[in-house]
Coordinates of C-alpha atoms in Angstrom, one line a residue:
Chain I
M1 CA 131.1 80.2 116.0
T2 CA 132.6 76.7 115.7
V3 CA 130.7 73.7 116.7
S4 CA 133.5 72.3 118.8
A5 CA 134.6 75.0 120.7
R6 CA 131.0 75.6 122.0
A7 CA 130.8 71.9 122.7
G8 CA 133.0 71.8 125.6
V9 CA 130.7 74.1 127.5
A10 CA 127.5 72.5 126.3
A11 CA 127.1 69.9 128.9
G12 CA 123.7 69.8 130.4
P13 CA 122.8 69.2 133.7
L14 CA 121.7 66.0 133.0
V15 CA 125.0 64.5 132.3
A16 CA 126.5 66.3 134.9
S17 CA 128.0 63.1 136.7
G18 CA 131.9 63.7 137.1
R19 CA 132.9 59.7 136.3
P20 CA 135.7 59.9 133.6
G21 CA 134.4 57.3 131.8
R22 CA 131.2 59.5 131.2
S23 CA 133.4 62.8 129.4
R24 CA 133.1 61.1 125.8
A25 CA 129.5 60.6 126.2
R26 CA 129.2 64.2 127.4
L27 CA 131.4 65.6 124.6
A28 CA 128.9 63.5 122.2
S29 CA 125.7 64.8 123.8
G30 CA 127.1 68.3 123.7
V31 CA 127.8 67.8 119.8
T32 CA 124.1 66.2 119.6
R33 CA 122.5 69.3 121.3
W34 CA 124.6 72.1 118.8
L35 CA 123.2 69.8 115.9
F36 CA 119.7 70.7 117.2
I37 CA 120.5 74.5 116.3
A38 CA 123.3 74.2 113.7
P39 CA 120.9 74.1 110.6
A40 CA 119.1 77.4 111.9
V41 CA 122.4 78.7 112.5
V42 CA 123.5 78.0 109.1
F43 CA 120.3 79.6 107.6
V44 CA 120.6 82.7 109.8
A45 CA 124.0 83.3 108.4
V46 CA 123.6 82.8 104.6
F47 CA 120.2 84.2 104.4
F48 CA 120.6 87.3 106.9
G49 CA 124.3 87.5 107.6
Y50 CA 125.6 87.4 104.3
P51 CA 123.0 89.5 102.8
V52 CA 123.5 92.3 105.4
V53 CA 127.5 92.2 104.9
K54 CA 127.3 91.8 101.1
N55 CA 125.1 95.0 100.9
V56 CA 127.8 97.1 102.7
L57 CA 130.2 95.7 100.3
M58 CA 128.0 96.4 97.4
S59 CA 127.3 99.9 98.3
F60 CA 131.1 100.7 97.8
Q61 CA 131.2 98.9 94.2
D62 CA 129.9 99.9 90.7
Y63 CA 127.9 96.8 90.7
T64 CA 125.6 96.5 87.4
T65 CA 124.3 93.7 84.9
R66 CA 127.7 94.1 83.4
T67 CA 129.6 92.6 86.7
F68 CA 127.0 89.5 85.9
F69 CA 129.2 89.0 82.9
T70 CA 132.6 89.9 83.6
G71 CA 132.6 89.1 87.1
E72 CA 134.1 92.9 87.7
A73 CA 132.7 95.2 90.0
P74 CA 135.4 98.1 90.6
W75 CA 135.5 99.6 93.7
V76 CA 134.0 103.5 93.8
G77 CA 134.3 104.3 97.5
L78 CA 131.2 106.6 98.3
A79 CA 130.1 107.2 95.0
N80 CA 126.9 105.1 95.4
Y81 CA 125.7 107.2 98.2
A82 CA 127.1 110.3 96.9
Q83 CA 124.8 109.9 93.7
T84 CA 121.9 108.7 96.2
F85 CA 122.0 111.6 98.5
G86 CA 122.6 114.0 95.6
S87 CA 119.6 112.8 93.5
A88 CA 116.3 114.9 94.0
V89 CA 114.3 111.6 94.0
F90 CA 116.1 110.8 97.2
T91 CA 114.8 113.5 99.3
T92 CA 111.2 112.8 97.8
T93 CA 111.7 109.4 98.8
L94 CA 112.8 110.2 102.4
V95 CA 109.8 112.6 102.8
N96 CA 107.3 109.8 101.2
T97 CA 108.8 107.1 103.7
A98 CA 108.2 109.4 106.5
L99 CA 104.8 110.5 105.7
F100 CA 104.0 106.9 104.8
T101 CA 105.1 105.5 108.1
I102 CA 103.8 108.2 110.2
G103 CA 100.5 108.4 108.4
S104 CA 100.3 104.5 108.7
I105 CA 100.9 104.3 112.2
V106 CA 99.2 106.7 113.6
M107 CA 95.9 105.8 111.9
Q108 CA 96.4 101.9 112.6
F109 CA 97.0 102.4 115.9
V110 CA 94.1 104.5 117.0
I111 CA 91.5 102.8 115.1
G112 CA 92.9 99.3 115.9
L113 CA 92.8 100.4 119.9
G114 CA 89.2 101.8 119.2
L115 CA 88.4 98.6 117.6
A116 CA 90.0 96.8 120.7
L117 CA 88.3 99.0 123.4
F118 CA 84.8 98.1 121.2
F119 CA 85.6 94.3 121.2
R120 CA 86.3 94.3 125.0
R121 CA 82.8 94.8 125.4
N122 CA 82.2 90.9 125.2
F123 CA 78.9 91.3 123.5
P124 CA 76.8 88.6 121.3
L125 CA 79.1 87.5 118.6
S126 CA 82.1 89.7 119.5
G127 CA 84.6 86.7 119.7
F128 CA 83.1 85.8 116.1
L129 CA 83.6 89.3 114.7
R130 CA 87.0 89.7 115.9
G131 CA 88.1 86.5 114.6
L132 CA 86.7 87.7 110.8
L133 CA 88.6 90.8 111.2
L134 CA 91.8 89.0 110.9
L135 CA 91.0 88.1 107.3
P136 CA 92.5 91.1 105.5
W137 CA 95.8 90.6 107.7
L138 CA 95.9 86.8 105.9
L139 CA 95.3 87.5 102.3
P140 CA 98.4 87.9 100.2
L141 CA 99.4 91.6 100.0
I142 CA 99.4 91.4 96.0
A143 CA 95.8 90.1 96.3
S144 CA 94.9 93.4 98.5
S145 CA 96.7 95.5 96.0
A146 CA 94.8 93.9 93.0
V147 CA 91.4 94.7 94.7
W148 CA 92.2 98.2 96.0
K149 CA 93.5 98.8 92.6
W150 CA 90.2 98.3 91.4
L151 CA 88.6 99.7 94.2
L152 CA 90.3 103.1 93.8
D153 CA 90.0 102.9 89.9
Q154 CA 89.2 106.6 88.6
D155 CA 87.1 105.4 86.0
S156 CA 84.7 102.6 87.0
G157 CA 86.2 101.8 90.6
A158 CA 83.3 101.3 93.6
I159 CA 84.6 103.9 95.7
N160 CA 84.3 106.6 92.8
Q161 CA 80.7 104.8 92.0
F162 CA 79.8 105.4 95.8
L163 CA 81.0 109.0 95.8
G164 CA 79.3 109.7 92.5
L165 CA 76.0 108.7 94.3
F166 CA 76.6 112.4 96.1
G167 CA 77.5 113.6 92.8
V168 CA 81.2 114.1 93.6
P169 CA 83.2 113.9 90.5
A170 CA 85.5 110.9 89.6
V171 CA 88.4 111.1 91.8
P172 CA 91.9 110.3 90.5
W173 CA 93.2 108.3 93.5
L174 CA 96.1 106.5 92.0
V175 CA 96.8 108.6 88.7
S176 CA 97.3 112.2 90.5
P177 CA 100.5 112.6 92.1
G178 CA 99.1 114.8 94.8
L179 CA 96.6 111.8 95.8
A180 CA 98.6 108.7 95.2
L181 CA 100.4 108.7 98.3
V182 CA 97.1 109.3 100.3
A183 CA 95.4 106.5 98.8
V184 CA 98.7 104.1 99.3
I185 CA 98.6 105.2 103.2
G186 CA 94.8 104.5 103.4
V187 CA 95.3 100.9 102.0
N188 CA 98.3 100.3 104.3
I189 CA 96.2 101.6 107.3
W190 CA 93.5 98.9 106.0
L191 CA 96.2 96.3 106.1
G192 CA 97.5 97.1 109.7
I193 CA 94.2 97.6 111.6
P194 CA 93.8 93.6 112.3
F195 CA 97.2 93.2 113.7
N196 CA 96.7 96.4 116.0
T197 CA 93.6 95.4 116.9
T198 CA 94.4 91.6 117.9
I199 CA 97.7 92.9 119.8
L200 CA 96.2 95.8 121.8
Y201 CA 93.0 93.3 122.5
S202 CA 94.9 91.0 124.0
G203 CA 96.9 93.7 125.9
L204 CA 93.6 95.2 127.2
Q205 CA 92.6 91.5 128.3
S206 CA 95.6 91.5 130.6
V207 CA 94.4 94.2 132.4
P208 CA 93.3 92.9 136.1
P209 CA 89.6 93.3 136.4
E210 CA 90.4 94.5 140.0
L211 CA 91.9 97.5 138.8
Y212 CA 88.7 99.0 137.4
E213 CA 86.7 98.2 140.4
A214 CA 89.1 99.8 142.7
A215 CA 89.0 102.7 139.8
S216 CA 85.3 102.8 139.7
L217 CA 85.2 102.8 143.6
D218 CA 87.3 106.3 143.2
G219 CA 84.8 107.6 140.7
A220 CA 87.0 106.9 137.9
T221 CA 84.9 105.4 135.1
G222 CA 84.7 105.8 131.2
V223 CA 87.4 108.1 129.9
K224 CA 88.9 108.4 133.4
A225 CA 89.1 104.9 133.8
F226 CA 91.1 104.5 130.5
R227 CA 93.4 107.5 131.1
Y228 CA 94.0 106.4 134.6
V229 CA 94.0 102.4 134.6
T230 CA 93.9 101.3 131.0
W231 CA 96.5 103.6 129.2
P232 CA 99.2 102.9 132.1
S233 CA 98.4 99.3 132.0
I234 CA 99.0 98.7 128.3
R235 CA 101.6 101.0 127.8
S236 CA 104.4 98.6 127.0
V237 CA 102.2 96.6 124.3
V238 CA 101.8 100.0 122.9
S239 CA 105.2 100.7 122.7
V240 CA 105.6 97.3 121.2
V241 CA 102.8 97.7 118.7
I242 CA 103.9 101.1 117.5
V243 CA 108.0 100.0 117.1
L244 CA 106.8 97.1 115.5
G245 CA 104.3 98.7 113.0
I246 CA 107.1 101.2 112.3
V247 CA 109.6 98.3 111.4
Y248 CA 107.0 96.3 109.3
T249 CA 105.8 99.7 107.3
L250 CA 109.5 100.5 106.5
K251 CA 109.3 97.2 104.8
V252 CA 106.5 97.5 102.6
V253 CA 107.3 96.9 99.2
D254 CA 104.2 94.8 97.9
I255 CA 101.3 97.3 98.2
I256 CA 102.9 100.2 96.8
L257 CA 104.4 98.2 93.6
G258 CA 101.1 96.7 93.3
L259 CA 99.3 100.0 93.4
T260 CA 101.3 102.7 91.6
G261 CA 104.4 100.7 91.3
G262 CA 106.2 104.1 93.3
G263 CA 104.7 106.7 90.5
P264 CA 103.0 108.6 89.5
A265 CA 106.1 110.8 88.9
N266 CA 107.7 109.2 92.2
S267 CA 105.0 110.4 94.4
T268 CA 104.8 107.1 96.2
Q269 CA 108.4 106.1 96.1
T270 CA 109.7 104.8 99.7
L271 CA 113.3 103.9 100.4
A272 CA 111.9 100.2 100.0
T273 CA 110.7 100.7 96.7
N274 CA 113.3 102.7 95.7
A275 CA 115.9 100.4 96.5
Y276 CA 113.9 97.8 94.4
H277 CA 113.9 100.1 91.7
Q278 CA 117.5 100.8 91.5
S279 CA 118.4 97.1 91.7
F280 CA 115.9 95.6 89.9
V281 CA 114.5 97.8 87.4
N282 CA 117.8 99.9 86.9
F283 CA 120.0 97.0 87.4
E284 CA 122.3 99.2 89.3
F285 CA 122.7 96.9 92.4
G286 CA 125.3 99.1 94.0
I287 CA 123.3 102.0 94.3
G288 CA 120.4 99.8 95.4
A289 CA 122.7 98.7 98.2
A290 CA 123.1 102.1 99.1
I291 CA 119.6 102.8 99.8
S292 CA 119.3 99.6 101.4
N293 CA 121.7 100.1 104.0
V294 CA 120.2 103.7 104.6
L295 CA 117.0 101.7 104.7
I296 CA 118.4 99.1 107.1
V297 CA 120.2 101.3 109.6
V298 CA 116.6 103.4 109.8
S299 CA 115.0 100.0 110.5
F300 CA 117.7 98.8 113.3
L301 CA 117.3 102.2 115.1
F302 CA 113.6 101.3 115.8
A303 CA 114.9 97.6 116.4
V304 CA 117.0 98.8 119.0
V305 CA 114.3 100.6 120.7
Y306 CA 111.7 97.7 120.3
I307 CA 114.4 95.0 122.0
S308 CA 114.8 97.6 124.8
I309 CA 111.3 97.7 125.3
S310 CA 110.7 94.1 125.4
R311 CA 113.4 93.4 127.7
K312 CA 112.0 96.0 129.9
A313 CA 108.8 94.6 129.5
A314 CA 110.0 91.2 130.1
D315 CA 112.0 92.3 133.4
E316 CA 108.7 93.9 134.8
Chain O
M1 CA 103.7 85.7 125.8
T2 CA 101.6 84.1 128.4
S3 CA 101.1 87.1 130.2
T4 CA 99.2 88.4 127.3
T5 CA 97.4 85.5 126.2
I6 CA 95.3 84.8 129.6
R7 CA 92.0 85.7 129.1
V8 CA 90.7 87.5 131.6
P9 CA 87.0 88.0 131.6
L10 CA 85.5 91.2 132.0
P11 CA 83.2 91.6 135.4
R12 CA 79.9 91.3 133.4
K13 CA 77.6 93.7 135.0
H14 CA 73.8 93.0 134.2
R15 CA 73.7 94.8 130.7
G16 CA 70.4 93.7 129.0
R17 CA 69.9 92.6 126.2
A18 CA 68.5 95.9 124.8
R19 CA 72.1 97.1 125.3
S20 CA 74.2 94.3 123.7
I21 CA 72.2 94.1 120.5
P22 CA 73.1 97.6 119.2
M23 CA 76.5 96.7 120.3
T24 CA 76.5 93.5 117.9
A25 CA 75.0 95.6 115.3
L26 CA 77.8 98.2 115.3
G27 CA 80.3 95.4 115.4
I28 CA 79.0 94.0 112.1
V29 CA 79.0 97.4 110.7
F30 CA 82.4 97.7 111.4
L31 CA 83.5 94.5 110.4
G32 CA 81.6 95.2 107.1
L33 CA 83.6 98.0 106.4
M34 CA 86.8 96.3 107.1
V35 CA 86.0 93.1 104.8
F36 CA 84.0 94.9 102.1
P37 CA 87.0 95.0 99.8
V38 CA 87.1 91.3 100.4
Y39 CA 83.3 91.1 99.4
W40 CA 84.1 93.3 96.4
M41 CA 86.8 90.8 95.4
V42 CA 84.6 87.6 95.4
N43 CA 81.3 90.2 93.9
S44 CA 83.7 91.2 91.0
S45 CA 85.3 88.1 90.5
L46 CA 81.5 86.7 89.5
Q47 CA 81.1 89.7 86.9
A48 CA 82.3 90.4 83.4
T49 CA 83.3 93.7 83.8
A50 CA 85.1 93.8 80.0
G51 CA 85.3 97.6 78.5
A52 CA 84.0 100.3 80.6
A53 CA 81.4 98.1 82.0
T54 CA 81.9 98.3 85.9
A55 CA 80.7 96.0 88.5
T56 CA 77.2 96.1 90.3
W57 CA 76.8 95.8 93.9
F58 CA 75.6 92.4 93.7
P59 CA 76.5 89.6 91.3
T60 CA 72.8 89.0 90.2
N61 CA 73.9 87.8 87.1
P62 CA 76.8 85.4 88.2
T63 CA 79.1 84.2 85.2
F64 CA 82.2 82.0 85.8
S65 CA 84.0 83.2 82.9
G66 CA 86.5 85.1 85.2
Y67 CA 87.3 81.6 87.1
V68 CA 87.5 80.1 83.7
A69 CA 89.8 82.4 82.5
A70 CA 91.6 82.6 85.6
F71 CA 92.6 78.8 85.5
Q72 CA 93.4 78.9 81.8
Q73 CA 95.9 81.9 82.2
Q74 CA 97.1 81.4 85.8
G75 CA 96.7 77.4 86.4
G76 CA 100.1 76.3 86.2
N77 CA 101.1 79.4 88.7
F78 CA 98.7 77.9 91.3
V79 CA 100.8 74.7 91.0
S80 CA 104.0 76.8 91.4
S81 CA 102.5 78.3 94.6
M82 CA 101.3 75.1 95.8
I83 CA 104.9 73.6 95.6
I84 CA 106.7 76.6 96.9
G85 CA 104.5 76.6 99.7
L86 CA 104.6 73.0 100.7
G87 CA 108.4 72.8 100.2
T88 CA 108.9 75.8 102.5
V89 CA 106.7 74.2 105.2
V90 CA 108.7 70.9 105.0
V91 CA 112.3 73.2 104.7
T92 CA 111.1 75.1 107.6
L93 CA 109.6 72.6 110.1
L94 CA 112.9 70.6 109.5
V95 CA 115.2 73.5 110.6
A96 CA 113.2 75.1 113.0
T97 CA 111.4 72.5 115.0
P98 CA 114.8 71.0 116.6
A99 CA 116.1 74.6 116.6
A100 CA 113.0 75.7 118.8
Y101 CA 113.5 72.9 121.3
G102 CA 117.2 73.5 121.7
L103 CA 117.1 76.7 122.4
A104 CA 113.9 76.3 124.8
R105 CA 115.9 73.2 126.6
F106 CA 119.7 73.5 126.3
R107 CA 121.6 76.0 128.3
M108 CA 124.6 76.7 126.1
R109 CA 126.7 79.8 125.3
G110 CA 125.5 81.7 122.5
T111 CA 121.7 80.6 122.4
R112 CA 120.5 84.4 124.4
V113 CA 122.6 86.0 121.5
F114 CA 121.2 83.6 118.7
L115 CA 117.6 84.5 120.1
L116 CA 118.3 88.2 119.8
V117 CA 119.8 87.7 116.3
L118 CA 116.5 85.8 115.5
L119 CA 114.6 88.8 116.6
V120 CA 116.5 91.1 114.7
T121 CA 116.2 89.3 111.6
Q122 CA 112.6 89.9 111.7
M123 CA 113.3 93.5 110.9
I124 CA 115.6 93.2 108.6
P125 CA 113.7 94.7 105.0
T126 CA 113.3 91.9 102.7
I127 CA 114.7 94.1 99.8
V128 CA 117.9 94.0 101.4
I129 CA 117.8 90.5 101.7
A130 CA 116.9 90.1 98.0
N131 CA 119.2 92.8 96.8
A132 CA 122.4 90.4 98.0
L133 CA 120.6 87.4 97.4
Y134 CA 120.0 88.1 93.6
T135 CA 124.0 87.8 93.1
L136 CA 124.2 85.0 95.3
F137 CA 121.9 82.8 93.7
N138 CA 122.8 83.8 90.4
D139 CA 126.4 82.9 91.1
V140 CA 125.4 79.3 92.3
G141 CA 122.5 78.8 89.8
L142 CA 119.7 79.1 92.1
L143 CA 117.8 81.8 90.2
N144 CA 114.3 80.7 88.5
T145 CA 114.3 77.6 90.6
Y146 CA 112.0 76.1 92.8
A147 CA 114.7 75.3 95.2
G148 CA 116.1 78.7 95.1
L149 CA 112.3 80.2 95.9
I150 CA 111.9 77.5 98.6
L151 CA 115.1 78.0 100.5
A152 CA 114.6 82.0 100.4
D153 CA 111.3 81.6 101.7
S154 CA 112.1 79.3 104.4
A155 CA 114.8 81.5 105.6
V156 CA 112.4 84.1 105.9
Q157 CA 109.9 81.7 107.9
I158 CA 112.6 80.1 109.8
P159 CA 113.2 82.6 112.7
F160 CA 109.6 83.8 113.3
S161 CA 108.7 79.4 113.4
I162 CA 111.6 79.1 115.7
L163 CA 110.4 82.0 118.1
L164 CA 106.8 80.7 118.1
M165 CA 107.6 77.0 118.9
R166 CA 110.3 77.7 121.2
A167 CA 107.7 79.8 123.3
F168 CA 105.7 76.6 123.6
M169 CA 108.4 74.3 124.0
E170 CA 109.7 76.2 127.1
S171 CA 106.7 75.3 128.8
I172 CA 106.8 71.5 128.6
P173 CA 107.9 69.9 131.7
P174 CA 111.6 69.0 131.7
S175 CA 110.7 65.9 133.6
L176 CA 108.7 64.1 130.8
V177 CA 112.0 64.4 128.4
E178 CA 114.3 63.8 131.6
A179 CA 112.3 60.4 131.9
A180 CA 113.2 59.2 128.5
L181 CA 116.9 60.2 129.0
V182 CA 117.1 58.0 132.2
D183 CA 115.4 54.9 130.0
G184 CA 118.4 55.4 127.5
A185 CA 117.1 57.5 124.8
N186 CA 119.2 60.0 123.5
D187 CA 118.5 63.8 123.0
F188 CA 117.3 63.1 119.7
R189 CA 115.1 60.3 120.2
A190 CA 113.7 62.0 122.9
F191 CA 112.8 65.0 120.8
L192 CA 111.3 62.8 118.3
S193 CA 109.1 60.6 120.7
I194 CA 108.1 63.1 123.2
V195 CA 108.5 66.8 122.4
V196 CA 107.1 66.3 118.6
P197 CA 104.1 64.9 119.7
I198 CA 103.4 66.8 122.6
S199 CA 104.1 70.2 120.7
R200 CA 101.9 69.2 117.6
N201 CA 99.8 72.4 118.3
A202 CA 102.9 74.7 118.3
I203 CA 104.0 73.2 114.9
V204 CA 100.9 73.0 113.2
T205 CA 100.5 76.7 114.1
A206 CA 104.1 77.4 112.6
A207 CA 103.0 75.1 109.7
L208 CA 100.2 77.3 108.9
F209 CA 102.1 80.5 109.3
T210 CA 104.9 79.4 106.9
F211 CA 102.6 78.1 104.3
L212 CA 100.8 81.4 104.5
G213 CA 103.9 83.4 104.4
A214 CA 105.6 81.5 101.4
W215 CA 101.9 81.3 99.2
G216 CA 101.7 85.1 99.8
D217 CA 105.4 85.9 99.2
F218 CA 105.6 88.5 96.1
L219 CA 108.8 90.3 96.7
I220 CA 111.3 87.0 96.8
A221 CA 109.7 85.6 93.8
L222 CA 109.8 88.9 92.1
T223 CA 113.3 89.6 92.5
L224 CA 114.7 86.0 92.4
T225 CA 113.1 85.1 89.2
S226 CA 114.0 86.6 85.9
T227 CA 112.2 84.5 83.4
D228 CA 108.8 82.4 83.3
A229 CA 110.2 79.0 84.5
V230 CA 109.0 79.4 88.3
R231 CA 105.9 81.9 88.3
P232 CA 103.9 81.9 91.7
I233 CA 100.3 83.2 91.5
T234 CA 101.6 86.3 93.3
L235 CA 103.5 87.1 90.5
G236 CA 100.7 86.4 88.2
I237 CA 98.3 88.8 89.5
Y238 CA 101.2 91.4 89.6
N239 CA 101.7 90.8 86.1
Y240 CA 97.8 91.3 85.3
I241 CA 97.6 94.6 87.5
G242 CA 101.1 95.7 86.4
S243 CA 99.4 96.4 82.9
N244 CA 96.3 98.7 81.9
V245 CA 93.5 96.3 83.2
T246 CA 90.4 95.9 81.0
D247 CA 88.6 93.3 82.4
W248 CA 88.9 92.8 86.3
G249 CA 86.7 89.6 86.2
P250 CA 89.6 87.3 85.8
V251 CA 92.2 89.5 88.0
M252 CA 89.8 89.2 90.8
A253 CA 88.7 85.3 90.4
T254 CA 92.6 85.0 90.4
A255 CA 92.7 86.9 93.7
V256 CA 90.1 84.9 95.4
L257 CA 91.6 81.7 94.4
A258 CA 94.9 83.0 95.8
S259 CA 93.4 84.0 98.7
L260 CA 91.6 80.7 99.2
P261 CA 94.6 79.2 101.8
A262 CA 94.0 82.0 104.0
A263 CA 90.1 82.0 104.3
V264 CA 90.1 78.0 104.8
L265 CA 92.8 78.4 107.5
L266 CA 90.9 81.0 108.9
V267 CA 87.6 79.0 109.2
V268 CA 89.4 76.0 110.2
A269 CA 92.2 77.0 112.6
Q270 CA 91.5 80.5 113.8
R271 CA 92.5 79.6 117.4
Y272 CA 95.9 78.7 116.0
I273 CA 96.0 82.2 113.9
A274 CA 95.4 84.2 116.9
A275 CA 98.2 82.5 119.0
G276 CA 100.7 82.9 116.3
A277 CA 99.8 86.6 115.7
L278 CA 100.7 87.4 119.3
G279 CA 103.2 84.8 119.4
G280 CA 105.1 86.6 116.9
A281 CA 104.3 89.9 118.0
V282 CA 104.7 90.2 121.7
K283 CA 107.6 87.7 121.7

């Protein structure tokens, strides 16, 4: 990726005159053009390229707090992976990650699509209400975690207060290992609804109205129109929303750390929070890196799906 | 992106007001359910809930003691967040704006690959970055510094900002820039005098998202600081809720204050935000 090697081929069409005296100007222009992009390339290389490579290396090293003092990080082969895969917590973590991701995505999508279909009906104030719907999505995640932790508080939280009106005894939302994951998934669904609604709404807006008119002439209205007109038309948007949703959900750390810290008894520990705990609580950076790599492999699988879908959509 | 943002009005059949008012009412109910937590945040920030007392449904006896406590305990953290947010906006725009233009306009070998790389960076979990960055920052002395957090936050925001602004800059007619080049301006001058002013809206959108991203960042600050030297407000909130909370008033007051930039931006720049949501997701 050297700049000079690329500058030669970088001359744009504007300076394509063949006069020999201009070749120096051409080269200069090529270099200038690379200068537009070079800082971004450097940033991406240092802050994305380096960490990904470094994580792979660290995952084969015994990289702990001691490393920072002695500078030594002995190579340990696959020991970090062996220890990770062999621990009972890792299995819990994998199951939690799957439940968290699937539960969040399914509900976010269903509710998001419902709201998008609802808001498409351009009633008075629909645009205003749809705009306000973005608010939960824009708040700092940790502020949302704080308010949800308060809402879900067992003794005096608003949700238990409300349920108490119907005689329901106080529910230990965040402190019972059996319920904490459900509660955390619920909060994450709430966070994802605005995003899903917004993207799906824009997808719905791009369905040509003529299609509905033609379909209604053929007797397809209501559910039938959705099944035969809407759904086929928005399928590529749907795939993008779902795949992006999966990738974003796999990354979630803020919400879980804020609400439960991964507890109680690891019942809300996911791959991402587990990687955090190993590296930044236990200072086992090697093991944290191994878990990070598992996470990144899973994310990349979906990233590949996403890119192939958006490529296909671009070709259409 | 363009194909998804074109607003096609639905054929409006003659639905009477009788039909649309219940729809509006239902819409308000849905919205109410969705923003109830935000209401609760504001509501309980105005109440003293020390001890076993619980917040009531309305702040009938509002008190600002929560806000006073929030300012006393978290005032410095707000300043830190502001420095980090503004610093990140500056660095991100300086790096991303020229890159967006370069990727939109110049046909060079490698630009397509770089675009793909930018897309992929969006999918790399931040914890993966933080894990390796901690060791790098430790070596070069960037842990617990504003510079370190600003650089790391910028790195997270730059790919998205490039993709967002590039989508717009592609739509600038090349003839506008060519005219300047013919007049003897170089690429850089043409970029500054023509592309930047025309792209003002896209740049504002990128700046808004960058600020919100850096202001709301939690994980980078959590992992790349180990002392109290630099503490953004998100870490302040985390410290509150990490322990057993006895009085939610100051916590909620801090959360409200931390949410203010988002609320302000939603009110003054809603169309930019919707555009940004789509630009980042679909493109």
